[in-house]
Short mmCIF file of C-alpha atoms in Angstrom, two decimals:
data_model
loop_
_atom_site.label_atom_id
_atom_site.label_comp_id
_atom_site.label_asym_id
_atom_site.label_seq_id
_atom_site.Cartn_x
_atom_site.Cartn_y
_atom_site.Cartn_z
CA UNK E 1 29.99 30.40 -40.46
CA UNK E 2 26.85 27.79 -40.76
CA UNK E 3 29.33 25.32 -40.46
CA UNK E 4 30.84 26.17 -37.00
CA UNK E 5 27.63 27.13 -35.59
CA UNK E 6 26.67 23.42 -36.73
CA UNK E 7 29.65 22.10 -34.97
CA UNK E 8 29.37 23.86 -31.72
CA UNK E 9 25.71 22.92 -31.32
CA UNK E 10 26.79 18.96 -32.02
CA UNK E 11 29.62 19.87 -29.59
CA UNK E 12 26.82 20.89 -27.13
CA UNK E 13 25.19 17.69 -27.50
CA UNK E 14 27.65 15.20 -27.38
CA UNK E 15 29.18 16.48 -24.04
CA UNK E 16 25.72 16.68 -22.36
CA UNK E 17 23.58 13.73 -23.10
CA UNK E 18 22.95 12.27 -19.73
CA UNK E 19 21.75 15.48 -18.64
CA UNK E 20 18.64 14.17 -20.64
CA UNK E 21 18.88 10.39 -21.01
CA UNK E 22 16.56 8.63 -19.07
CA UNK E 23 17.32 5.60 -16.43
CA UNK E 24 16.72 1.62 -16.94
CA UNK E 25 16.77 0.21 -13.77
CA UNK E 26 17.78 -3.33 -13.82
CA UNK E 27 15.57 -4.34 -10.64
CA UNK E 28 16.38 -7.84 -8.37
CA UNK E 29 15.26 -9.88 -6.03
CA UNK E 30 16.90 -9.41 -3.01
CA UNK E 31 17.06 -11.67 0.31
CA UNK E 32 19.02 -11.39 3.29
CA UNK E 33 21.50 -13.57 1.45
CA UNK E 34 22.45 -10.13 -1.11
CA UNK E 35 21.03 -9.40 -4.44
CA UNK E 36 19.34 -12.30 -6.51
CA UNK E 37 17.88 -13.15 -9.38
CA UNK E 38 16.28 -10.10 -12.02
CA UNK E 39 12.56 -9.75 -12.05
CA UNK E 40 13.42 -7.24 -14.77
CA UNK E 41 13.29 -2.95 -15.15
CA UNK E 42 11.79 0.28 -14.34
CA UNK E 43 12.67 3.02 -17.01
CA UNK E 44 12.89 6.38 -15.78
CA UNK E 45 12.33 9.37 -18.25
CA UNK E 46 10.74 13.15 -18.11
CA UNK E 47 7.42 13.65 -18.62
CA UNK E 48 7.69 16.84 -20.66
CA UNK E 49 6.35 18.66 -17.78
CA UNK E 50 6.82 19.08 -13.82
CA UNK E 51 7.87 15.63 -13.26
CA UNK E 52 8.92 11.97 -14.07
CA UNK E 53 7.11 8.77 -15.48
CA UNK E 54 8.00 5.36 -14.31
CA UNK E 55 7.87 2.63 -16.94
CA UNK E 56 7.88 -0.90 -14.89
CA UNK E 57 8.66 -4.09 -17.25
CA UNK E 58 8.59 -6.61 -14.01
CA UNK E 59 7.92 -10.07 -13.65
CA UNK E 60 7.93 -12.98 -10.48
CA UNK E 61 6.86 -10.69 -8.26
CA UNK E 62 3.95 -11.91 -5.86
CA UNK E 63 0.67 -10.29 -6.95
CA UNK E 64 -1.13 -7.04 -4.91
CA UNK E 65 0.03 -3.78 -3.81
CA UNK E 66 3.94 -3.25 -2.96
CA UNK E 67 5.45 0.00 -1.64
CA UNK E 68 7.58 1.64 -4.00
CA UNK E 69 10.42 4.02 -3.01
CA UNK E 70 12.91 6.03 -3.87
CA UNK E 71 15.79 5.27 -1.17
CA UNK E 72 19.15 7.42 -0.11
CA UNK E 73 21.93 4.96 -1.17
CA UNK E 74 22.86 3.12 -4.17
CA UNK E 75 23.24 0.11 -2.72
CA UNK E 76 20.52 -2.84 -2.43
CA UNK E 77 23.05 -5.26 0.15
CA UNK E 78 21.30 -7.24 3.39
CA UNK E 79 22.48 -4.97 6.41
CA UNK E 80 22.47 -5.51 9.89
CA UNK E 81 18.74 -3.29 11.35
CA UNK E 82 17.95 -3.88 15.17
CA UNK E 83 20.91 -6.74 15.76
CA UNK E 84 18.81 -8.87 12.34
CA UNK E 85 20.52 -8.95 9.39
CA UNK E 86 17.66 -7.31 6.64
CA UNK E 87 17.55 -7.54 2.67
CA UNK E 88 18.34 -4.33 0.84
CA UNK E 89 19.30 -2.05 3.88
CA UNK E 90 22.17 -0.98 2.46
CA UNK E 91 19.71 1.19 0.95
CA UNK E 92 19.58 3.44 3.68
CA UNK E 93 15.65 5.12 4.41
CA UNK E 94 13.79 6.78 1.98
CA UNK E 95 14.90 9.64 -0.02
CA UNK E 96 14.13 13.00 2.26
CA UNK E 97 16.32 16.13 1.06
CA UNK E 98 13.74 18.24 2.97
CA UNK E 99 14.08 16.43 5.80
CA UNK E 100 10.38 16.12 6.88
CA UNK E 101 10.85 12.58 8.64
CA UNK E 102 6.87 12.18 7.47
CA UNK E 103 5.64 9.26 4.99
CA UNK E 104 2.80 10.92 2.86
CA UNK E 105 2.92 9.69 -0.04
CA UNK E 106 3.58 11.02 -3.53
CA UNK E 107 2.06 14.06 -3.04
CA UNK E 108 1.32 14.37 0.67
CA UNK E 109 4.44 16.71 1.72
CA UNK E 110 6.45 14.10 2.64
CA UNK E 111 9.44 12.23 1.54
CA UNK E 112 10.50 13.17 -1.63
CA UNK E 113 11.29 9.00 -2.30
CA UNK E 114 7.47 8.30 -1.41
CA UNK E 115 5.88 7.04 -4.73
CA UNK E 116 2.89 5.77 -6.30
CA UNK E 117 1.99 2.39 -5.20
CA UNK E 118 3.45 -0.23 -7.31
CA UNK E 119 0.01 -2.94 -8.35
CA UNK E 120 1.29 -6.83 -9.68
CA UNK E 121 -1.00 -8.55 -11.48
CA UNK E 122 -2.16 -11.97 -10.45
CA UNK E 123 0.66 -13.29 -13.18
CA UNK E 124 3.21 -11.76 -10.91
CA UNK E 125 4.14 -8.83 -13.57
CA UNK E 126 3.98 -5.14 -13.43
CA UNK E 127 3.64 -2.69 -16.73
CA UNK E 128 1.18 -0.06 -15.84
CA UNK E 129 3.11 3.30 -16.35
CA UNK E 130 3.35 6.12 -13.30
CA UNK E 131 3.57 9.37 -13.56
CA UNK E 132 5.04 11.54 -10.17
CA UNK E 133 4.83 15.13 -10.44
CA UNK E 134 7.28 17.20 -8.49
CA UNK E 135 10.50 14.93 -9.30
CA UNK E 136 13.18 15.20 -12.01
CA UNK E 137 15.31 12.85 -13.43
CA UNK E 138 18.32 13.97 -10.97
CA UNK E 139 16.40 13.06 -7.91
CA UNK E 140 16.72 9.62 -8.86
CA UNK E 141 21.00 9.73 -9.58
CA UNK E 142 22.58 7.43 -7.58
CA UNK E 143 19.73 6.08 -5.35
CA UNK E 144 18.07 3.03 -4.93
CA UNK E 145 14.38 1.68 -6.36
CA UNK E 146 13.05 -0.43 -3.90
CA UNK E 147 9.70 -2.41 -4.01
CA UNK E 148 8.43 -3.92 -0.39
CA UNK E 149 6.83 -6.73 0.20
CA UNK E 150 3.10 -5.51 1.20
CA UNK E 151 1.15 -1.90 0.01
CA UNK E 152 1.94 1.10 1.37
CA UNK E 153 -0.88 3.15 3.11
CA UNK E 154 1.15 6.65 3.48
CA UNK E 155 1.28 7.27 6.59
CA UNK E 156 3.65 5.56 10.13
CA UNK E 157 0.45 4.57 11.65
CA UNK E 158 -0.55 1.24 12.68
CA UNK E 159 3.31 0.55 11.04
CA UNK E 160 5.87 2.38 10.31
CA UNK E 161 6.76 3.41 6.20
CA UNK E 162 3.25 2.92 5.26
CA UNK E 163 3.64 -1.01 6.57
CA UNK E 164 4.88 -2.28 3.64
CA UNK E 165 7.06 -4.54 5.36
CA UNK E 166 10.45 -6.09 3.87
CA UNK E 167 12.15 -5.23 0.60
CA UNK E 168 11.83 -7.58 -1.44
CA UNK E 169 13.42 -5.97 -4.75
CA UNK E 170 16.31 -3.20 -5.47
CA UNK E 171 17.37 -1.31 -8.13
CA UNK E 172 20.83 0.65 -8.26
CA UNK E 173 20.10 3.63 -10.35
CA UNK E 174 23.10 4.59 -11.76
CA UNK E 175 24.40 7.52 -14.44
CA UNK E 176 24.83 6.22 -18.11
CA UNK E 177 22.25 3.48 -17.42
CA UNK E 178 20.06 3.14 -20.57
#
């Protein structure tokens, strides 16, 4: 009897491990010419608790404060935007299941794709772990991480998306990634 109860729980298991695996995001430069060159990965795993911690291992990116979002598609192609061809609008806008149409940040109400704002050291890398509560790992299934080119002040005022400005890196998160 010990022996099929082993067997079903490894049964369990073996069916279901992306249900609990986490996400490395291989994360590129991106242009309006497509996707580029790596500037390396964000890791995406569970915090244990009531939400998700974000593990960036980045490098070649211009030093100070980038906007950091969760966005719709998996997909980080230029698209035409306003008649211009843009880098990573394939993307689509920020991740909003509740459909609030605000930017508030990661805990203002807002867009659920709103997070923490992503800080590159004068050597052009970015390691400093972030934790967001209120998402779980399959918020981020088959979306896009995107990092813009200036910060991100949370709100659509004096620009819109918290001014951050053109992406300037893209992820693809995808299942099975590890």
């Amino acid at each position: 009897m010990n022996r099929k109860l082993a067997l079903a729980a490894f049964s369990v298991f073996a069916v279901t491990p992306c249900a609990f695996a986490d996400y490395k995001v291989g994360m590129n430069a991106i242009d309006i010419k497509g996707v580029g060159a790596s500037v390396g990965s964000i890791t995406i795993s569970a915090d244990g608790k009531d939400g998700v911690v974000l593990k960036p291992d980045l490098k070649g990116l211009p030093a100070g404060d980038h906007g950091f979002h969760i966005h719709e598609k998996n997909n980080c192609s230029a698209m035409q935007k306003d008649g211009k061809l843009e880098p990573g609008e394939g993307a689509g806008p920020h991740f909003d299941p509740k459909k609030t149409h605000r930017h508030a940040g990661p805990t203002g109400g807002g867009h659920m794709g709103d997070l923490p704002v992503l800080k590159v050291g004068a050597d052009g890398t970015a390691t400093t772990p972030m934790i967001v509560v209120g998402l779980k790992l399959s918020d981020f299934r088959n979306r896009s991480l995107m990092i813009h080119a200036g910060g991100d002040n949370y709100a659509d005022q004096p620009k819109p998306n918290g001014g951050g400005g053109a992406r300037i890196a893209c992820g693809m998160v995808q299942p099975g990634q590890k």
